[in-house]
Short mmCIF file of N, CA, C and O in Angstrom, two decimals:
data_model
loop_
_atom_site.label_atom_id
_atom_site.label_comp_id
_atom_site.label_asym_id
_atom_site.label_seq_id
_atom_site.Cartn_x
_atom_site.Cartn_y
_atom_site.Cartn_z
N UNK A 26 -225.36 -75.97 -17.37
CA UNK A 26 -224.26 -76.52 -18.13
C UNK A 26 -223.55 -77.54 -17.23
O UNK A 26 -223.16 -77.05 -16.17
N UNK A 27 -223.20 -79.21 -17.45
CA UNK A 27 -222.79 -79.56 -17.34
C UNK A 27 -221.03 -79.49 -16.84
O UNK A 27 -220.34 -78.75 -17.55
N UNK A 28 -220.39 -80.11 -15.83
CA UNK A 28 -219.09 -80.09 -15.87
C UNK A 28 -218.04 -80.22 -17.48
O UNK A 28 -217.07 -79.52 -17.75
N UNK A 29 -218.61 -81.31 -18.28
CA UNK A 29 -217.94 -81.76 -18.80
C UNK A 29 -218.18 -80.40 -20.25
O UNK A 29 -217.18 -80.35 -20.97
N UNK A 30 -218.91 -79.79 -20.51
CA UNK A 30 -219.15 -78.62 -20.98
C UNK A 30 -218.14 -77.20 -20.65
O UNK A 30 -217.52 -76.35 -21.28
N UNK A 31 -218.45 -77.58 -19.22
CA UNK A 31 -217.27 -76.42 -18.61
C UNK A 31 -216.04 -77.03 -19.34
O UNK A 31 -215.73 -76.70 -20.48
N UNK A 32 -215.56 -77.71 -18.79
CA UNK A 32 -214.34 -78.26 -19.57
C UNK A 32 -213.67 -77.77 -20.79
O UNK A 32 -212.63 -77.15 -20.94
N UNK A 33 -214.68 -78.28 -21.74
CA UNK A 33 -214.91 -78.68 -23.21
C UNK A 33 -214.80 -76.93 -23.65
O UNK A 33 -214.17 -76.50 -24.62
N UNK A 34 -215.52 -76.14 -22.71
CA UNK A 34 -215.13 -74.32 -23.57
C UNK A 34 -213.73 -73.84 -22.90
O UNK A 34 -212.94 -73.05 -23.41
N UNK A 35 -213.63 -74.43 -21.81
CA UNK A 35 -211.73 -73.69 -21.21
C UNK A 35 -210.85 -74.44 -21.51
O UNK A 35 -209.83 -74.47 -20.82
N UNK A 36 -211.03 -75.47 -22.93
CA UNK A 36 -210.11 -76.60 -23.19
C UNK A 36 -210.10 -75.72 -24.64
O UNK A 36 -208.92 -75.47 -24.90
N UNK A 37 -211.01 -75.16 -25.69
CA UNK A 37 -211.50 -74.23 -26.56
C UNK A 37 -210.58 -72.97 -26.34
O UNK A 37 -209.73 -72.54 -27.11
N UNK A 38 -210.94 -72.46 -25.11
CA UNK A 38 -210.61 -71.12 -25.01
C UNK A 38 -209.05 -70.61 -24.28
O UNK A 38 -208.54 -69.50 -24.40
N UNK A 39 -208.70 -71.41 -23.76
CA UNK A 39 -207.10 -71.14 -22.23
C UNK A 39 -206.47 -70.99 -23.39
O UNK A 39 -206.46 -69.79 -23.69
N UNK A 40 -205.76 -71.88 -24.44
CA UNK A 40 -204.74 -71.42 -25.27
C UNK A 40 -204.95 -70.26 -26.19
O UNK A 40 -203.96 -69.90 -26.82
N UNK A 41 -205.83 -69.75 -26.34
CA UNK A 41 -206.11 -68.26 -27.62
C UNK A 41 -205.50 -67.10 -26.56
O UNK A 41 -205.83 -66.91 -25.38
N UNK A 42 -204.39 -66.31 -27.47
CA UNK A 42 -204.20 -65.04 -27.07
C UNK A 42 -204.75 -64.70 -27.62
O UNK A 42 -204.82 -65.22 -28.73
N UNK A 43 -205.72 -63.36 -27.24
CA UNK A 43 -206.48 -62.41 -28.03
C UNK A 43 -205.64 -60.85 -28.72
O UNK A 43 -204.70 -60.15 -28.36
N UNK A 44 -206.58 -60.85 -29.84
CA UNK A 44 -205.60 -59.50 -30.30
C UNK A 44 -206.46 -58.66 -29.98
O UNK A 44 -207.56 -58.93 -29.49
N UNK A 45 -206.02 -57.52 -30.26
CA UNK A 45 -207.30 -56.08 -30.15
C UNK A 45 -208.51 -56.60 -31.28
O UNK A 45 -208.74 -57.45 -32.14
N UNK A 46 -209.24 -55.18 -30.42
CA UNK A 46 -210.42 -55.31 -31.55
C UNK A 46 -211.32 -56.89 -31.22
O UNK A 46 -211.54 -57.37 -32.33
N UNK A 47 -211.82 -57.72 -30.26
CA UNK A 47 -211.99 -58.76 -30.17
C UNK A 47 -213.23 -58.80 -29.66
O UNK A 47 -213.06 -58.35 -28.52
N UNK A 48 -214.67 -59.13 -29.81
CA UNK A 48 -215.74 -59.57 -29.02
C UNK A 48 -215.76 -60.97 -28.91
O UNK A 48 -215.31 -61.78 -29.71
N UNK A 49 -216.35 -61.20 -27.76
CA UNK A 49 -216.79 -62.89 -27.82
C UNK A 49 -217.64 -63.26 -26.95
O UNK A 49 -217.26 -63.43 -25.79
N UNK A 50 -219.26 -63.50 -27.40
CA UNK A 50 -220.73 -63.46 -27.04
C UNK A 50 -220.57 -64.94 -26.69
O UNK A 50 -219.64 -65.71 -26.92
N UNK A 51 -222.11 -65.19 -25.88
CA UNK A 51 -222.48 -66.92 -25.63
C UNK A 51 -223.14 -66.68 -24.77
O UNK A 51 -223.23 -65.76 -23.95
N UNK A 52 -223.90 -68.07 -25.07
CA UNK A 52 -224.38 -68.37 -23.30
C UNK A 52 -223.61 -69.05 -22.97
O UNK A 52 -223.46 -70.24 -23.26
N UNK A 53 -222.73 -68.10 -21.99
CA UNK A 53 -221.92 -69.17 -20.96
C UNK A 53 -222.48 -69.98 -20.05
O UNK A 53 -222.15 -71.16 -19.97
N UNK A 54 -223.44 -69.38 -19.23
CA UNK A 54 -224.36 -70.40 -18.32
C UNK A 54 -223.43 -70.29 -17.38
O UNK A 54 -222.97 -71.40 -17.09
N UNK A 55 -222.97 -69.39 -16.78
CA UNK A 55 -221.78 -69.15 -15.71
C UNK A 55 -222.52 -68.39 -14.06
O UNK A 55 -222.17 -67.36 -13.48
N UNK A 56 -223.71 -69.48 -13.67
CA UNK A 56 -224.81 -68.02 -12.80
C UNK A 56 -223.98 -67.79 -11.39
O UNK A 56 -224.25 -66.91 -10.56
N UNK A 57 -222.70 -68.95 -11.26
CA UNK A 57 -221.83 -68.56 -9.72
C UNK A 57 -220.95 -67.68 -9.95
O UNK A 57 -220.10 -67.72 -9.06
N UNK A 58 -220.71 -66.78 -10.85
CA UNK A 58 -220.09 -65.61 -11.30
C UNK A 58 -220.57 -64.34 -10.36
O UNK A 58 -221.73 -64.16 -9.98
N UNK A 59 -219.98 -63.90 -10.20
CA UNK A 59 -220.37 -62.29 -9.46
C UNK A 59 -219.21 -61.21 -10.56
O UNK A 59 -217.99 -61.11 -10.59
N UNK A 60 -220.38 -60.53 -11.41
CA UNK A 60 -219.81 -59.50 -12.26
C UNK A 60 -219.67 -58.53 -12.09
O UNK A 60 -219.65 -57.78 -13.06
N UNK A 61 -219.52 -58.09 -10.97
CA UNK A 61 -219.26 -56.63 -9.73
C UNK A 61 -217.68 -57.18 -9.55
O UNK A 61 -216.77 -56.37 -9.72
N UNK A 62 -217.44 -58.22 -9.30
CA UNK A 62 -216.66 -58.62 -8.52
C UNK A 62 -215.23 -59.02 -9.80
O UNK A 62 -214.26 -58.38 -10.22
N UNK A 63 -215.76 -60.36 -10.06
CA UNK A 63 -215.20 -60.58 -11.24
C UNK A 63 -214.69 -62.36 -10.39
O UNK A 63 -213.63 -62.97 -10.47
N UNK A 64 -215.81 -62.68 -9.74
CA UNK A 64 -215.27 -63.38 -8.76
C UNK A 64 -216.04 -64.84 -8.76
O UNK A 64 -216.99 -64.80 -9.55
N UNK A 65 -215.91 -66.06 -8.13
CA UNK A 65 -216.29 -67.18 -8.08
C UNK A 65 -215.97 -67.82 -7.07
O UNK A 65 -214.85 -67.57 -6.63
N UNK A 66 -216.75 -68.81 -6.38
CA UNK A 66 -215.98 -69.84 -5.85
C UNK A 66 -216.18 -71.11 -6.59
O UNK A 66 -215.36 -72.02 -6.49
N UNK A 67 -217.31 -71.19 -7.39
CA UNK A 67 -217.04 -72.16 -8.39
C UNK A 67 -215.48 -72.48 -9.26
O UNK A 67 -215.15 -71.63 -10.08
N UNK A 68 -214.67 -73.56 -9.09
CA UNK A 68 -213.42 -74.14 -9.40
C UNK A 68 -213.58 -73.40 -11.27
O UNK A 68 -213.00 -72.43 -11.76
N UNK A 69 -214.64 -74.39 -11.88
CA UNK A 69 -214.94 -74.23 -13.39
C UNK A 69 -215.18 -72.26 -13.83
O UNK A 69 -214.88 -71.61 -14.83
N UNK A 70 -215.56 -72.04 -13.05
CA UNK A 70 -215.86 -70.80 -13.28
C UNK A 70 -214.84 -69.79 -12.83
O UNK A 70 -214.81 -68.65 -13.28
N UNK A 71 -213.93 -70.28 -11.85
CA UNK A 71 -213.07 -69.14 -11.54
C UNK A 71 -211.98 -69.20 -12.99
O UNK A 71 -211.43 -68.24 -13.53
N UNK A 72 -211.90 -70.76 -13.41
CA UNK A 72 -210.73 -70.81 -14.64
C UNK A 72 -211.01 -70.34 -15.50
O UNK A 72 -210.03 -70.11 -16.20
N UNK A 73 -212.19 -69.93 -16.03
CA UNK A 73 -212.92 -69.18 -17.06
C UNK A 73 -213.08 -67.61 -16.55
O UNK A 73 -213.06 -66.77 -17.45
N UNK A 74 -213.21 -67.23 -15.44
CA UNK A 74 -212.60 -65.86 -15.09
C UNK A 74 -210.88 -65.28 -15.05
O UNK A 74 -210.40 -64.14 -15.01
N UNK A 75 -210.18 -66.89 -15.07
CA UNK A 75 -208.52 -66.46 -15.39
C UNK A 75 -208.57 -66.03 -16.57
O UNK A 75 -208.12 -64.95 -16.96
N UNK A 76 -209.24 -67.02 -17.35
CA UNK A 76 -209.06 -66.22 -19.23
C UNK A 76 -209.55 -65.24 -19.14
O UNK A 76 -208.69 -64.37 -19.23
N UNK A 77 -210.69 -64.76 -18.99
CA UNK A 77 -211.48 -63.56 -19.08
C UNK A 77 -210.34 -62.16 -18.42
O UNK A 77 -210.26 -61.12 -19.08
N UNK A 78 -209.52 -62.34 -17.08
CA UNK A 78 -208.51 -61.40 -16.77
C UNK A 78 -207.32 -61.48 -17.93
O UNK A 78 -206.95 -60.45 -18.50
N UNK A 79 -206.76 -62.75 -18.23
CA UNK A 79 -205.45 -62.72 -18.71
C UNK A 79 -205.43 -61.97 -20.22
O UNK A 79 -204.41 -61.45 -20.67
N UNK A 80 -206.26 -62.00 -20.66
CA UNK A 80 -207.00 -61.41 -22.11
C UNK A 80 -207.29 -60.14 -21.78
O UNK A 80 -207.40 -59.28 -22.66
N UNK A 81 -207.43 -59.90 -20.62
CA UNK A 81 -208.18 -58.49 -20.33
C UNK A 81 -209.42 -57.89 -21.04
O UNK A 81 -209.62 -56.85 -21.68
N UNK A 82 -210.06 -58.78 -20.73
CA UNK A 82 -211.67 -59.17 -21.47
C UNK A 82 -212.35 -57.85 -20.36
O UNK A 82 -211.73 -57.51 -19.34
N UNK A 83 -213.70 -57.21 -20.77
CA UNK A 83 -214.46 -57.26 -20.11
C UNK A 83 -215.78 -57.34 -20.33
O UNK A 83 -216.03 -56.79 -21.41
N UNK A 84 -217.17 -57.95 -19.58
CA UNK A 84 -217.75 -58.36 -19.47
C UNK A 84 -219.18 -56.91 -19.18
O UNK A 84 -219.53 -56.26 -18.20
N UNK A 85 -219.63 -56.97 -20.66
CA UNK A 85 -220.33 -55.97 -20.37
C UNK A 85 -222.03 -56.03 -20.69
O UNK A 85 -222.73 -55.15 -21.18
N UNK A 86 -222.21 -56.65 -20.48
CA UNK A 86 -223.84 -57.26 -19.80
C UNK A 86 -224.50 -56.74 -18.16
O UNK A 86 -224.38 -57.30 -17.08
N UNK A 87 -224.58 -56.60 -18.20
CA UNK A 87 -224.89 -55.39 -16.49
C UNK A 87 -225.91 -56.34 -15.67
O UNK A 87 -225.86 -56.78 -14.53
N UNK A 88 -227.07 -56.51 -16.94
CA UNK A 88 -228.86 -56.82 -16.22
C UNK A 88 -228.71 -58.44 -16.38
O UNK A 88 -227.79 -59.10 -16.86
N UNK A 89 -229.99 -58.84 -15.80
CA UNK A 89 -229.91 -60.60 -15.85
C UNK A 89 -230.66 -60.34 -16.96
O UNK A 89 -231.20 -59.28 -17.26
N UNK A 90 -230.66 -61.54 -17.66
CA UNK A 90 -231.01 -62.28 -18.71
C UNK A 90 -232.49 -63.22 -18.72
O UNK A 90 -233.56 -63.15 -19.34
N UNK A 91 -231.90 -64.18 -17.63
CA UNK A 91 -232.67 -64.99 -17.61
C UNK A 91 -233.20 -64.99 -15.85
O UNK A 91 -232.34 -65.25 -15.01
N UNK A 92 -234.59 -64.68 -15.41
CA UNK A 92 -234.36 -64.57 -14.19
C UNK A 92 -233.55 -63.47 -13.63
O UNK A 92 -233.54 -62.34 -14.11
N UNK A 93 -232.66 -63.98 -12.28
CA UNK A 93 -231.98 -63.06 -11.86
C UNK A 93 -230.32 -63.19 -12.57
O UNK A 93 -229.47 -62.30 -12.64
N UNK A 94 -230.28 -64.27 -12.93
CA UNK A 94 -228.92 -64.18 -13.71
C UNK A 94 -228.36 -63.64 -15.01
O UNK A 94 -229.04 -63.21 -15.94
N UNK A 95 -227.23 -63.71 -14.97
CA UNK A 95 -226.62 -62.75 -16.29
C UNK A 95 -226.03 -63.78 -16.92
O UNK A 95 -224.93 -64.17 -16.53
N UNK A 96 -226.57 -64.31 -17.84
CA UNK A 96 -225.73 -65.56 -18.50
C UNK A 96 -225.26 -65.82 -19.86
O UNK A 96 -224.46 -66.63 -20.33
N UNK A 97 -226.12 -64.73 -20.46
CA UNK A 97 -225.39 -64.35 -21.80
C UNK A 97 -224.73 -63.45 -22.04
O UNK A 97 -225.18 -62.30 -22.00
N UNK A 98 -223.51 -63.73 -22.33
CA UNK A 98 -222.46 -62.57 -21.76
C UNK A 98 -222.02 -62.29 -22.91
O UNK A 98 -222.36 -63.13 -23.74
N UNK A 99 -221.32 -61.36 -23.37
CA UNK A 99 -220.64 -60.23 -24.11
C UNK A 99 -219.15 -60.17 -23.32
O UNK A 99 -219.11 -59.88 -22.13
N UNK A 100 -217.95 -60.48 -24.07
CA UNK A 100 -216.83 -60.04 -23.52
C UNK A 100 -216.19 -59.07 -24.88
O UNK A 100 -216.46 -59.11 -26.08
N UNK A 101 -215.13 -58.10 -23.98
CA UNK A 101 -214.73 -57.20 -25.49
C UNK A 101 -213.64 -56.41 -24.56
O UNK A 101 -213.85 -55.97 -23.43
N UNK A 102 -211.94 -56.30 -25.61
CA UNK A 102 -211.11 -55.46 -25.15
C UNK A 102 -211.10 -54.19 -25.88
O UNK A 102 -210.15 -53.42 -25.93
N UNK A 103 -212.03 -54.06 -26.35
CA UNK A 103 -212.07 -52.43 -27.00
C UNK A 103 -212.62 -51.43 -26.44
O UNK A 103 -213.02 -50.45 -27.08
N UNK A 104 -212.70 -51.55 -25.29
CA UNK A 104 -212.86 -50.26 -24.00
C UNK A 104 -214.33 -49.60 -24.80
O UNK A 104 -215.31 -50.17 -25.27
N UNK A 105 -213.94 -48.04 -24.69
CA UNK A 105 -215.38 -47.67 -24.74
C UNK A 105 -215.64 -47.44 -26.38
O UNK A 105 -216.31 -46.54 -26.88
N UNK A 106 -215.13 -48.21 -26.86
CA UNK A 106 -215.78 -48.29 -28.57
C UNK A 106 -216.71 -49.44 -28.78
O UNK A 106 -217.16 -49.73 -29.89
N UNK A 107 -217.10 -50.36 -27.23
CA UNK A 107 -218.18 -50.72 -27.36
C UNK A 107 -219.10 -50.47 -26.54
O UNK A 107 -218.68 -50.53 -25.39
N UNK A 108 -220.51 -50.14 -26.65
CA UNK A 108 -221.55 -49.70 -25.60
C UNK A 108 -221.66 -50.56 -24.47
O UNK A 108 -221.77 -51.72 -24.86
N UNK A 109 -221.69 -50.48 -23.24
CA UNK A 109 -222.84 -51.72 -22.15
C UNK A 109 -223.81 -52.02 -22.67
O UNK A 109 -224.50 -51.08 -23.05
N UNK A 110 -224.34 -53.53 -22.95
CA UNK A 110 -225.44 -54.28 -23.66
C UNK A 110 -226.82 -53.37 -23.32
O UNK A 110 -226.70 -52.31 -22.70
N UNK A 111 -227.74 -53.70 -23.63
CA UNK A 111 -228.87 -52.99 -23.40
C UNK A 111 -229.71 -54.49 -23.51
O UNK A 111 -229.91 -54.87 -24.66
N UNK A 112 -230.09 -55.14 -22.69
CA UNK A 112 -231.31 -55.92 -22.72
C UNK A 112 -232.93 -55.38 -22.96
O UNK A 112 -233.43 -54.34 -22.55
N UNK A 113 -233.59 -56.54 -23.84
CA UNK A 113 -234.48 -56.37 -24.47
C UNK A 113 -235.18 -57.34 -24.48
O UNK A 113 -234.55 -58.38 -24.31
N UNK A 114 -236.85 -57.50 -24.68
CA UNK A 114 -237.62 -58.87 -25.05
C UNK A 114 -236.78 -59.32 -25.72
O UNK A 114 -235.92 -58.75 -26.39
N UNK A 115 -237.09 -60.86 -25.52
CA UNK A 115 -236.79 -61.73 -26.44
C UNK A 115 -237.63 -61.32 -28.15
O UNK A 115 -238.74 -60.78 -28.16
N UNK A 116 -236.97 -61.65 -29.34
CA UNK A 116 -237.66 -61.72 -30.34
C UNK A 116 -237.78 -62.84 -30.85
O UNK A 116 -238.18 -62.81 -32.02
N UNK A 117 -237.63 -63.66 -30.50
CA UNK A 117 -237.48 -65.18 -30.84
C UNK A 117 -238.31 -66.21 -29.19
O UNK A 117 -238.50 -65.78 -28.05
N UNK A 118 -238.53 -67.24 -29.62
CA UNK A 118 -239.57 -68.07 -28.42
C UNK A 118 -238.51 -68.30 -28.08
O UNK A 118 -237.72 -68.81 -28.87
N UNK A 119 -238.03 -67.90 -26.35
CA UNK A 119 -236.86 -67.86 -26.00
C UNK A 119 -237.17 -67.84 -24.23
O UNK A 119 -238.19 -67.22 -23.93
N UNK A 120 -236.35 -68.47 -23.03
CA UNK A 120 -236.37 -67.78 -21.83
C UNK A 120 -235.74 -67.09 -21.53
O UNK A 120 -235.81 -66.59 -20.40
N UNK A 121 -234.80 -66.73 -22.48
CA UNK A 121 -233.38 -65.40 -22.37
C UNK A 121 -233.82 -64.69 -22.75
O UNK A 121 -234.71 -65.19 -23.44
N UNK A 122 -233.88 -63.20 -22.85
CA UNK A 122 -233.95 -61.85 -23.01
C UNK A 122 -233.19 -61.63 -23.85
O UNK A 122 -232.20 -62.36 -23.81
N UNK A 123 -233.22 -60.72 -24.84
CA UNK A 123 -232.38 -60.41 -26.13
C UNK A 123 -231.23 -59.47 -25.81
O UNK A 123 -231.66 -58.32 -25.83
N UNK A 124 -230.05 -59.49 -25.56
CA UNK A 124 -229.11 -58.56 -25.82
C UNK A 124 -228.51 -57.79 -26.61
O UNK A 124 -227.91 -58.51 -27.40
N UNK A 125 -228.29 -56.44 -26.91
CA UNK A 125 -227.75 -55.72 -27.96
C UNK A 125 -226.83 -54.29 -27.69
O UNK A 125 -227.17 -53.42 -26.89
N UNK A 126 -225.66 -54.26 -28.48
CA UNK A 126 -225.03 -53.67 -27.90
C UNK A 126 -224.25 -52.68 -29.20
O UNK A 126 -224.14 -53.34 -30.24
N UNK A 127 -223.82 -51.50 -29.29
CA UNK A 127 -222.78 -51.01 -30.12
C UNK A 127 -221.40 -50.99 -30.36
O UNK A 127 -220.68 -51.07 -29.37
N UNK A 128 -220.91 -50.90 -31.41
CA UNK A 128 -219.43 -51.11 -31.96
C UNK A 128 -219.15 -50.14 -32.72
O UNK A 128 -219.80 -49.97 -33.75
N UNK A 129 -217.88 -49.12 -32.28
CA UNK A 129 -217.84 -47.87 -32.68
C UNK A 129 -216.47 -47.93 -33.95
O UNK A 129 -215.38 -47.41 -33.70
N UNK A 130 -216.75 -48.64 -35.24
CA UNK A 130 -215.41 -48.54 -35.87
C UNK A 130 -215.55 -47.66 -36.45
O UNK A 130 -216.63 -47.12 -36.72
N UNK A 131 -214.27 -47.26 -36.82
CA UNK A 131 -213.50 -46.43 -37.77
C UNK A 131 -212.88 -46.97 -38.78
O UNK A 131 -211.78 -47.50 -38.67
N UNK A 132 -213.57 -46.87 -39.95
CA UNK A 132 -213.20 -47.81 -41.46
C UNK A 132 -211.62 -47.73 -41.64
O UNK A 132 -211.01 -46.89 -40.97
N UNK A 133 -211.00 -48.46 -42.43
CA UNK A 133 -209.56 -47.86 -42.82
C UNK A 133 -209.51 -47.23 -44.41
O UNK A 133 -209.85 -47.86 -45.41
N UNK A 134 -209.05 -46.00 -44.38
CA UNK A 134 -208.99 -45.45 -45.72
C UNK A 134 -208.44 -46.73 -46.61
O UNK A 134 -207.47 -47.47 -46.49
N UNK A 135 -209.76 -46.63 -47.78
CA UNK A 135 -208.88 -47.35 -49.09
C UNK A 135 -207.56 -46.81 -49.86
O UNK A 135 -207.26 -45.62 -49.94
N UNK A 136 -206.85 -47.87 -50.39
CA UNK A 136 -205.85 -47.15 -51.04
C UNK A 136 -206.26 -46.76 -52.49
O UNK A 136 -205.57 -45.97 -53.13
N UNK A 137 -207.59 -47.41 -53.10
CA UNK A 137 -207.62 -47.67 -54.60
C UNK A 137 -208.65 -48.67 -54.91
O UNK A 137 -209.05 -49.28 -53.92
N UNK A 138 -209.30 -49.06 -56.27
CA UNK A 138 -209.83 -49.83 -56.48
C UNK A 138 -209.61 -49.75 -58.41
O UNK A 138 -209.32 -48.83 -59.17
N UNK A 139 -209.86 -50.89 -58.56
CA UNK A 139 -209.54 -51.41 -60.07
C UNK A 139 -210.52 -51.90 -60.75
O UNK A 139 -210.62 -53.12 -60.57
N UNK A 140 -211.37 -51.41 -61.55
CA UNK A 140 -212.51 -52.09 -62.35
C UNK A 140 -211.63 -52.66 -63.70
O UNK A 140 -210.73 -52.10 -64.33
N UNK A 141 -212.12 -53.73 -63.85
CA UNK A 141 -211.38 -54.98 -64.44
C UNK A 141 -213.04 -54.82 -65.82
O UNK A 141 -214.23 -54.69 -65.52
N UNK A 142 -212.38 -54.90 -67.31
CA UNK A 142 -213.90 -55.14 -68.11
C UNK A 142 -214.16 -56.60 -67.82
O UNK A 142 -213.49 -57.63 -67.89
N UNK A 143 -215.76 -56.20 -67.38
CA UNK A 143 -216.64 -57.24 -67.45
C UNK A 143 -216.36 -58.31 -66.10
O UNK A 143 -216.44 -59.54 -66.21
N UNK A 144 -216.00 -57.57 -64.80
CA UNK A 144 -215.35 -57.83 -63.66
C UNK A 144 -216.11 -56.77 -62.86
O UNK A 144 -216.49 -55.72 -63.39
N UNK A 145 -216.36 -57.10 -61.40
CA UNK A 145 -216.49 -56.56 -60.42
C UNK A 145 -214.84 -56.04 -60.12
O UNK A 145 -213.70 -56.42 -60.42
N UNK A 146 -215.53 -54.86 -59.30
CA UNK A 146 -214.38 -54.21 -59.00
C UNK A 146 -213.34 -54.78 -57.59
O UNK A 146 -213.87 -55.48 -56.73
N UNK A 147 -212.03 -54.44 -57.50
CA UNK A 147 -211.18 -55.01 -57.07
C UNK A 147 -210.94 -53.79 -55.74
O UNK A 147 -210.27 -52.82 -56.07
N UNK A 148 -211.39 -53.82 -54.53
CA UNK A 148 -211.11 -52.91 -54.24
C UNK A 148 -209.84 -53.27 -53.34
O UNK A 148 -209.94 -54.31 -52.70
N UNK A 149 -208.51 -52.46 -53.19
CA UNK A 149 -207.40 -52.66 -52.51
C UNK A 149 -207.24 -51.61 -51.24
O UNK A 149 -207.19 -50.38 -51.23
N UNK A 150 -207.18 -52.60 -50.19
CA UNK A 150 -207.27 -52.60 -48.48
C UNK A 150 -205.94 -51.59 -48.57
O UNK A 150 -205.17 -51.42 -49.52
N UNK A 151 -205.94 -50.95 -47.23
CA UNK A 151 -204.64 -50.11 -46.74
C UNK A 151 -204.00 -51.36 -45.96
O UNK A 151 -204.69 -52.37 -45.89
N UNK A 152 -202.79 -51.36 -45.40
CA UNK A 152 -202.31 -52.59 -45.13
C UNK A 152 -202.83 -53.53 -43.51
O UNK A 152 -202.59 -54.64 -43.04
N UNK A 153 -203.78 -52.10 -43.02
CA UNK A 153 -204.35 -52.62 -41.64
C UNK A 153 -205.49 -53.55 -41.87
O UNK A 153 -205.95 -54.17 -40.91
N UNK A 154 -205.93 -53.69 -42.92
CA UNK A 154 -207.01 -54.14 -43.36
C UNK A 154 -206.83 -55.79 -44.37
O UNK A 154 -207.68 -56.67 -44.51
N UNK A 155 -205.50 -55.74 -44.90
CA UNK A 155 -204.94 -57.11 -45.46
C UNK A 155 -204.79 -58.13 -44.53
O UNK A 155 -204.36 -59.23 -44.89
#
């Protein structure tokens, strides 16, 4: 990835506060990253590890991807309601390795639903869900 790429995703990404409940996948293409660490001396890459702290992201891809690097990354603040990725062949003509991972929700009780004649039904959210 280019500088001007780096840029172009921490110009995207520095202003979003994140809410709960949040994943956010990619190939970052970030290989001067150390994910033990959480660390860089790459300039572009350490500013993209400020978001990743200030969000309190974490980064749960373990194995490399491509080679020895880990570059398709998985970030997520929902602690352990999501699994560590599990890498896999690619299923697609690919030099990345396929990543896949679990998401443990808990639906929100409906309040109701309304069949309308000659209408699909209307179903009405509890208010966590509006």
């Amino acid at each position: 990835m280019n500088q001007d790429t780096h840029v172009a995703y921490l110009k995207l990404l520095e202003p979003i506060k994140l809410q709960l409940n949040t994943i956010i996948m990619a190939d970052f293409n970030y290989p001067s990253i150390d994910w033990e660490t959480y660390k860089s001396t790459n300039v572009l890459a350490q500013r993209f590890l400020d978001f990743v702290n200030t969000n309190t992201l974490e980064q749960i891809v373990c194995n490399p991807i491509r080679g020895s690097n880990i570059l398709n990354l998985v970030f997520t603040n929902m602690g352990d309601r999501c699994t560590t990725a599990s890498i896999r062949p690619s299923w697609v003509k690919s030099d990345h390795k396929s990543v896949t991972f679990e998401v443990a929700i808990t639906p929100e009780p409906l309040l109701g639903e309304i069949r309308l004649k000659n209408s699909p039904k209307l179903i009405i959210p509890s208010r966590g869900m509006a």
